[in-house]
Amino acid sequence: MNVVDACVKYQVSHLIQASTSEFYGKQEEFPITEEATPRPMSPYAVAKLAVEEYIRYVDRTVGIPYTILRPYNTYNRSNVKKKYFLIERAITQALEEGCIHLYTPEPVRDLLDRDSHVDAYVRCLDNPNVV
């Protein structure tokens, strides 16, 4: 929220908020749309939701152009040997064990390549009217 306040103080022309897909939590309808009811399931997601609401409040009261992005899981090709995240773990298993072990096949995840993730932010910087 301090960043939002600083943007107002210094009259930033366009605020871009890096939120999270965790904002949505568990949903019953798929695909998830922006209109889905927020159901944050972690302190991190609750904090992101609070910042989004604060940005909307500030926009209503003093006016600040903003864009909020809620990216899904981002993977990085250069971190293939790190086993902390789904893509990296799957690639490491495939390379080292010849197969990929899934705990359960039910969860569905949207995955976003790092370069595509960065490109989305750059496009927002270049176009403050982006929706």
XYZ file of C-alpha atoms in Angstrom:
131
model
C 0.000 0.000 0.000
C 2.989 2.265 0.529
C 3.825 1.891 -3.157
C 0.283 2.936 -4.108
C 0.543 5.975 -1.830
C 3.902 6.887 -3.385
C 2.379 6.584 -6.865
C -0.293 9.097 -5.863
C 2.210 11.412 -4.175
C 4.503 11.488 -7.200
C 1.639 11.500 -9.718
C 2.615 8.308 -11.497
C 0.790 8.167 -14.816
C -0.019 4.445 -14.702
C 0.207 1.979 -11.814
C 0.774 -1.671 -12.673
C 0.024 -4.044 -9.812
C 1.614 -7.490 -9.807
C -1.100 -9.521 -8.132
C -1.532 -13.301 -8.191
C -3.823 -15.992 -9.496
C -3.976 -17.204 -5.885
C -6.530 -14.382 -5.569
C -9.131 -16.816 -6.961
C -8.532 -19.741 -4.601
C -10.642 -22.838 -5.212
C -13.320 -22.255 -7.801
C -16.169 -24.461 -8.964
C -16.482 -23.175 -12.526
C -13.791 -23.429 -15.173
C -12.212 -21.754 -16.911
C -11.784 -19.120 -14.231
C -12.684 -15.629 -15.422
C -11.850 -12.222 -13.967
C -15.427 -12.042 -12.677
C -14.927 -15.068 -10.396
C -15.484 -14.403 -6.703
C -12.145 -14.040 -4.898
C -11.457 -16.905 -2.489
C -7.907 -16.327 -1.258
C -6.547 -19.301 0.665
C -3.272 -17.952 2.035
C -2.044 -14.824 3.812
C -0.166 -13.931 0.616
C -3.359 -14.069 -1.472
C -5.313 -12.109 1.160
C -2.627 -9.400 1.107
C -2.768 -9.213 -2.703
C -6.573 -8.922 -2.570
C -6.275 -6.134 0.013
C -3.852 -4.199 -2.198
C -6.161 -4.590 -5.199
C -9.071 -3.211 -3.177
C -6.899 -0.344 -1.948
C -5.931 0.530 -5.522
C -9.623 0.630 -6.502
C -10.378 2.818 -3.475
C -7.563 5.233 -4.372
C -8.765 5.344 -7.968
C -12.300 6.230 -6.815
C -11.093 8.944 -4.448
C -8.186 10.631 -6.239
C -8.032 8.884 -9.587
C -5.046 6.836 -10.643
C -4.905 4.848 -13.870
C -4.042 1.267 -13.035
C -3.714 -2.224 -14.443
C -3.792 -5.321 -12.267
C -2.203 -8.521 -13.548
C -2.893 -11.893 -11.918
C -0.396 -14.267 -13.496
C -0.480 -18.000 -12.995
C 2.503 -20.247 -12.409
C 5.541 -18.836 -14.168
C 8.377 -21.116 -15.101
C 11.912 -20.264 -16.076
C 13.883 -22.324 -18.563
C 17.178 -21.455 -16.854
C 16.098 -23.030 -13.544
C 15.543 -26.544 -14.886
C 17.721 -28.153 -12.204
C 15.781 -26.547 -9.352
C 13.177 -28.957 -8.055
C 10.974 -26.468 -6.223
C 8.308 -25.848 -8.837
C 6.143 -28.099 -10.984
C 7.763 -27.504 -14.386
C 11.309 -27.610 -13.045
C 10.553 -30.739 -11.010
C 8.898 -32.470 -13.990
C 11.809 -31.657 -16.316
C 14.358 -32.833 -13.751
C 12.450 -36.093 -13.204
C 12.159 -36.700 -16.938
C 15.879 -36.100 -17.447
C 17.109 -38.014 -14.407
C 14.528 -40.790 -14.057
C 13.027 -41.088 -17.521
C 9.497 -40.448 -16.239
C 7.420 -37.842 -14.425
C 5.706 -38.688 -11.122
C 2.459 -36.836 -10.482
C 0.985 -36.927 -7.014
C -2.518 -36.799 -8.447
C -3.690 -35.984 -11.967
C -6.750 -33.963 -10.858
C -5.300 -30.458 -10.365
C -5.234 -28.295 -13.462
C -2.671 -25.522 -13.747
C -2.118 -22.775 -16.226
C 1.572 -22.264 -16.853
C 3.253 -19.139 -18.114
C 6.738 -18.963 -19.574
C 8.926 -16.273 -18.016
C 9.342 -14.430 -21.329
C 5.571 -14.301 -21.871
C 5.143 -13.074 -18.304
C 7.611 -10.231 -18.851
C 6.020 -9.431 -22.220
C 2.635 -8.924 -20.539
C 4.108 -6.301 -18.211
C 5.943 -4.554 -21.059
C 2.718 -4.390 -23.074
C 0.982 -2.788 -20.102
C 3.765 -0.222 -19.775
C 3.444 0.614 -23.460
C -0.347 0.900 -23.322
C -1.921 2.427 -20.194
C -5.395 1.809 -21.648
C -4.891 -1.950 -21.703
C -7.652 -3.933 -20.080
